[in-house]
PDB file of C-alpha atoms in Angstrom:
ATOM      1  CA  MET A  21      49.588  65.941  39.326  1.00 44.00           C
ATOM      2  CA  ILE A  22      49.331  69.593  38.715  1.00 46.00           C
ATOM      3  CA  LYS A  23      50.467  71.792  41.323  1.00 48.00           C
ATOM      4  CA  LEU A  24      48.505  75.028  42.027  1.00 42.00           C
ATOM      5  CA  PRO A  25      51.382  77.425  41.444  1.00 47.00           C
ATOM      6  CA  MET A  26      51.535  76.074  37.723  1.00 47.00           C
ATOM      7  CA  VAL A  27      47.630  76.500  37.418  1.00 41.00           C
ATOM      8  CA  ILE A  28      48.067  80.144  38.478  1.00 42.00           C
ATOM      9  CA  VAL A  29      51.075  80.312  35.599  1.00 44.00           C
ATOM     10  CA  VAL A  30      48.967  79.098  32.995  1.00 45.00           C
ATOM     11  CA  ALA A  31      45.909  81.124  33.858  1.00 43.00           C
ATOM     12  CA  ALA A  32      48.128  84.261  33.705  1.00 45.00           C
ATOM     13  CA  LEU A  33      49.534  83.021  30.372  1.00 47.00           C
ATOM     14  CA  GLY A  34      46.010  82.855  29.109  1.00 46.00           C
ATOM     15  CA  LEU A  35      44.972  86.478  30.330  1.00 41.00           C
ATOM     16  CA  ALA A  36      48.202  88.092  29.002  1.00 43.00           C
ATOM     17  CA  ALA A  37      47.431  86.799  25.729  1.00 43.00           C
ATOM     18  CA  CYS A  38      43.829  88.616  25.658  1.00 40.00           C
ATOM     19  CA  GLN A  39      45.457  92.353  27.039  1.00 39.00           C
ATOM     20  CA  PRO A  40      43.381  95.224  25.499  1.00 35.00           C
ATOM     21  CA  GLY A  41      45.506  97.212  22.973  1.00 36.00           C
ATOM     22  CA  GLN A  42      47.679  94.114  21.660  1.00 39.00           C
ATOM     23  CA  LYS A  43      47.276  93.720  18.109  1.00 42.00           C
ATOM     24  CA  SER A  44      45.942  90.670  16.798  1.00 42.00           C
ATOM     25  CA  ALA A  45      47.996  88.357  14.749  1.00 45.00           C
ATOM     26  CA  SER A  46      45.312  85.640  14.069  1.00 43.00           C
ATOM     27  CA  GLY A  47      45.436  83.164  10.913  1.00 41.00           C
ATOM     28  CA  ALA A  48      42.149  84.475   9.221  1.00 43.00           C
ATOM     29  CA  GLN A  49      42.167  83.799   5.506  1.00 49.00           C
ATOM     30  CA  GLY A  50      41.162  86.411   3.264  1.00 57.00           C
ATOM     31  CA  GLY A  51      44.049  89.157   2.571  1.00 80.00           C
ATOM     32  CA  ASP A  52      45.011  88.566   6.104  1.00 89.00           C
ATOM     33  CA  PRO A  53      48.901  89.127   6.485  1.00 91.00           C
ATOM     34  CA  TYR A  54      48.696  86.825   9.431  1.00 95.00           C
ATOM     35  CA  ALA A  55      47.165  84.117   7.355  1.00 95.00           C
ATOM     36  CA  GLY A  56      48.846  80.832   7.784  1.00 97.00           C
ATOM     37  CA  LEU A  57      50.608  82.165  11.271  1.00 97.00           C
ATOM     38  CA  ASP A  58      48.597  79.660  13.323  1.00 96.00           C
ATOM     39  CA  GLY A  59      49.745  76.533  11.118  1.00 97.00           C
ATOM     40  CA  ALA A  60      53.223  78.069  11.915  1.00 98.00           C
ATOM     41  CA  ILE A  61      52.528  78.083  15.410  1.00 97.00           C
ATOM     42  CA  LYS A  62      51.365  74.638  15.401  1.00 97.00           C
ATOM     43  CA  THR A  63      54.301  73.336  13.687  1.00 97.00           C
ATOM     44  CA  TRP A  64      56.843  74.991  16.516  1.00 97.00           C
ATOM     45  CA  HIS A  65      54.190  73.146  19.074  1.00 96.00           C
ATOM     46  CA  ALA A  66      55.110  69.661  17.397  1.00 95.00           C
ATOM     47  CA  GLU A  67      58.473  70.046  16.958  1.00 95.00           C
ATOM     48  CA  ILE A  68      59.163  71.364  20.895  1.00 94.00           C
ATOM     49  CA  LYS A  69      57.236  68.022  21.772  1.00 92.00           C
ATOM     50  CA  ASN A  70      59.460  65.739  19.328  1.00 92.00           C
ATOM     51  CA  THR A  71      62.719  67.497  19.677  1.00 92.00           C
ATOM     52  CA  ASP A  72      62.823  69.163  23.432  1.00 90.00           C
ATOM     53  CA  ALA A  73      64.831  66.761  25.519  1.00 87.00           C
ATOM     54  CA  GLN A  74      62.307  67.237  28.156  1.00 87.00           C
ATOM     55  CA  CYS A  75      59.476  66.407  26.273  1.00 90.00           C
ATOM     56  CA  LYS A  76      60.560  63.731  23.603  1.00 87.00           C
ATOM     57  CA  ASP A  77      60.351  59.819  24.440  1.00 86.00           C
ATOM     58  CA  ARG A  78      58.517  60.210  27.909  1.00 87.00           C
ATOM     59  CA  PRO A  79      56.127  57.545  28.915  1.00 87.00           C
ATOM     60  CA  ASP A  80      52.470  58.968  28.291  1.00 86.00           C
ATOM     61  CA  ASP A  81      52.298  59.791  32.468  1.00 87.00           C
ATOM     62  CA  GLN A  82      55.181  62.297  31.731  1.00 89.00           C
ATOM     63  CA  LYS A  83      54.712  63.820  28.443  1.00 91.00           C
ATOM     64  CA  CYS A  84      54.997  67.487  28.041  1.00 94.00           C
ATOM     65  CA  GLN A  85      51.399  69.294  28.361  1.00 95.00           C
ATOM     66  CA  GLY A  86      49.382  72.503  28.890  1.00 95.00           C
ATOM     67  CA  PHE A  87      50.789  74.001  25.620  1.00 96.00           C
ATOM     68  CA  ALA A  88      49.450  77.600  25.495  1.00 96.00           C
ATOM     69  CA  VAL A  89      50.263  80.727  23.504  1.00 96.00           C
ATOM     70  CA  ALA A  90      50.960  83.439  25.634  1.00 95.00           C
ATOM     71  CA  CYS A  91      51.013  86.327  23.712  1.00 96.00           C
ATOM     72  CA  LYS A  92      51.477  87.295  20.003  1.00 96.00           C
ATOM     73  CA  GLY A  93      52.745  91.013  19.295  1.00 95.00           C
ATOM     74  CA  GLU A  94      53.101  92.249  15.504  1.00 94.00           C
ATOM     75  CA  ARG A  95      56.625  93.752  15.332  1.00 95.00           C
ATOM     76  CA  LYS A  96      57.541  96.743  12.996  1.00 95.00           C
ATOM     77  CA  ILE A  97      59.152  95.784   9.701  1.00 96.00           C
ATOM     78  CA  THR A  98      61.603  97.721   8.702  1.00 97.00           C
ATOM     79  CA  PRO A  99      62.242  99.261   4.864  1.00 97.00           C
ATOM     80  CA  ASP A 100      65.084  97.051   4.038  1.00 98.00           C
ATOM     81  CA  GLU A 101      62.760  93.849   5.475  1.00 97.00           C
ATOM     82  CA  ALA A 102      59.816  95.240   3.522  1.00 96.00           C
ATOM     83  CA  ALA A 103      62.072  95.335   0.081  1.00 96.00           C
ATOM     84  CA  ALA A 104      63.304  91.909   0.612  1.00 96.00           C
ATOM     85  CA  GLY A 105      59.733  90.711   0.743  1.00 95.00           C
ATOM     86  CA  MET A 106      58.886  90.757   4.325  1.00 96.00           C
ATOM     87  CA  THR A 107      55.017  91.262   4.876  1.00 96.00           C
ATOM     88  CA  ALA A 108      54.346  90.237   8.609  1.00 97.00           C
ATOM     89  CA  LYS A 109      56.671  89.978  11.588  1.00 97.00           C
ATOM     90  CA  VAL A 110      55.128  88.804  15.180  1.00 97.00           C
ATOM     91  CA  ALA A 111      56.920  87.972  18.388  1.00 97.00           C
ATOM     92  CA  VAL A 112      55.126  84.645  19.773  1.00 97.00           C
ATOM     93  CA  ALA A 113      55.626  83.242  23.574  1.00 96.00           C
ATOM     94  CA  MET A 114      54.456  79.766  24.210  1.00 96.00           C
ATOM     95  CA  GLY A 115      54.357  78.093  27.688  1.00 95.00           C
ATOM     96  CA  TRP A 116      54.058  74.350  28.479  1.00 96.00           C
ATOM     97  CA  GLU A 117      54.551  71.967  31.356  1.00 95.00           C
ATOM     98  CA  ASN A 118      57.487  69.381  31.501  1.00 93.00           C
ATOM     99  CA  TRP A 119      58.070  66.524  33.782  1.00 91.00           C
ATOM    100  CA  ASP A 120      60.900  67.098  36.492  1.00 90.00           C
ATOM    101  CA  THR A 121      62.230  63.385  36.955  1.00 87.00           C
ATOM    102  CA  GLN A 122      64.253  64.835  39.758  1.00 90.00           C
ATOM    103  CA  ARG A 123      61.240  66.459  41.808  1.00 92.00           C
ATOM    104  CA  SER A 124      58.523  63.925  40.320  1.00 90.00           C
ATOM    105  CA  GLU A 125      56.176  66.522  39.200  1.00 93.00           C
ATOM    106  CA  TYR A 126      55.325  68.903  36.311  1.00 94.00           C
ATOM    107  CA  ARG A 127      57.303  71.873  35.710  1.00 94.00           C
ATOM    108  CA  SER A 128      56.734  75.096  33.848  1.00 94.00           C
ATOM    109  CA  SER A 129      58.732  75.884  30.736  1.00 94.00           C
ATOM    110  CA  SER A 130      58.617  78.608  27.790  1.00 93.00           C
ATOM    111  CA  ASN A 131      60.085  79.650  24.968  1.00 95.00           C
ATOM    112  CA  THR A 132      59.782  82.728  22.495  1.00 96.00           C
ATOM    113  CA  ALA A 133      59.973  82.837  18.754  1.00 97.00           C
ATOM    114  CA  GLU A 134      59.672  85.607  16.094  1.00 97.00           C
ATOM    115  CA  PHE A 135      57.833  84.608  13.111  1.00 98.00           C
ATOM    116  CA  GLN A 136      58.441  86.337   9.751  1.00 98.00           C
ATOM    117  CA  LYS A 137      56.420  86.213   6.580  1.00 97.00           C
ATOM    118  CA  VAL A 138      58.411  86.403   3.461  1.00 96.00           C
ATOM    119  CA  GLY A 139      57.269  85.389   0.225  1.00 92.00           C
ATOM    120  CA  GLY A 140      54.004  84.038   1.618  1.00 93.00           C
ATOM    121  CA  GLU A 141      55.887  81.744   3.687  1.00 96.00           C
ATOM    122  CA  TRP A 142      56.620  81.646   7.347  1.00 98.00           C
ATOM    123  CA  LYS A 143      59.863  81.094   9.186  1.00 97.00           C
ATOM    124  CA  ARG A 144      60.745  80.866  12.519  1.00 97.00           C
ATOM    125  CA  LEU A 145      63.639  82.495  14.419  1.00 96.00           C
ATOM    126  CA  ALA A 146      64.533  82.403  17.892  1.00 93.00           C
ATOM    127  CA  THR A 147      63.969  85.481  19.782  1.00 93.00           C
ATOM    128  CA  GLY A 148      65.089  86.823  23.524  1.00 92.00           C
ATOM    129  CA  PRO A 149      62.366  87.125  25.944  1.00 92.00           C
ATOM    130  CA  VAL A 150      59.363  89.335  25.764  1.00 92.00           C
ATOM    131  CA  ASN A 151      57.105  90.774  28.113  1.00 92.00           C
ATOM    132  CA  LEU A 152      53.754  88.749  28.400  1.00 89.00           C
ATOM    133  CA  SER A 153      51.236  91.417  28.448  1.00 89.00           C
ATOM    134  CA  THR A 154      52.419  93.550  25.283  1.00 89.00           C
ATOM    135  CA  CYS A 155      54.538  90.481  23.512  1.00 90.00           C
ATOM    136  CA  VAL A 156      57.327  93.061  23.058  1.00 90.00           C
ATOM    137  CA  ALA A 157      60.990  92.411  23.862  1.00 84.00           C
ATOM    138  CA  SER A 158      61.953  93.098  27.483  1.00 76.00           C
TER     139      SER A 158
END
C-alpha cells in the first residue's frame, strides 16, 4: 500500500525534473554529447534493484518500486578533465520506494551520482546530495 505522503514526494520529484532553465541531459543520438546517458542510468537502476540490501531478494509484494529520475544537471568540465578526454559530466538524482519491514509499508529512498563521459564511455561516481530543482550540489 502506498501512503499519500510518498505520492506527494514522487510527484515533486517528477516536477523537479521539468524545471525551466535546467540543461537537458537526454540520451538522443546524432552527435549529442549525452548519447548513451539514459542507458547508463538504466544500468544504475538495475544495479540498485539487484544489489541494494533493501531491494534485493525480496518477495514480489515487497520489491523496490517507483523508480524515477528526479533531476539531471550538467556540470562544468575543467580544462584538466577536458584534456584527459572528458566530454560530458552530469549529476543525476534518483528516487524510489523500498519496503520497510519494521513498519510494514513502503518508504522513500534516493541516491545521487555523477556520470562522466570519457572516451565515449559513461562511468558513474558517487556524489553528495543535490538540489532537486537545479541538480546542483547542495
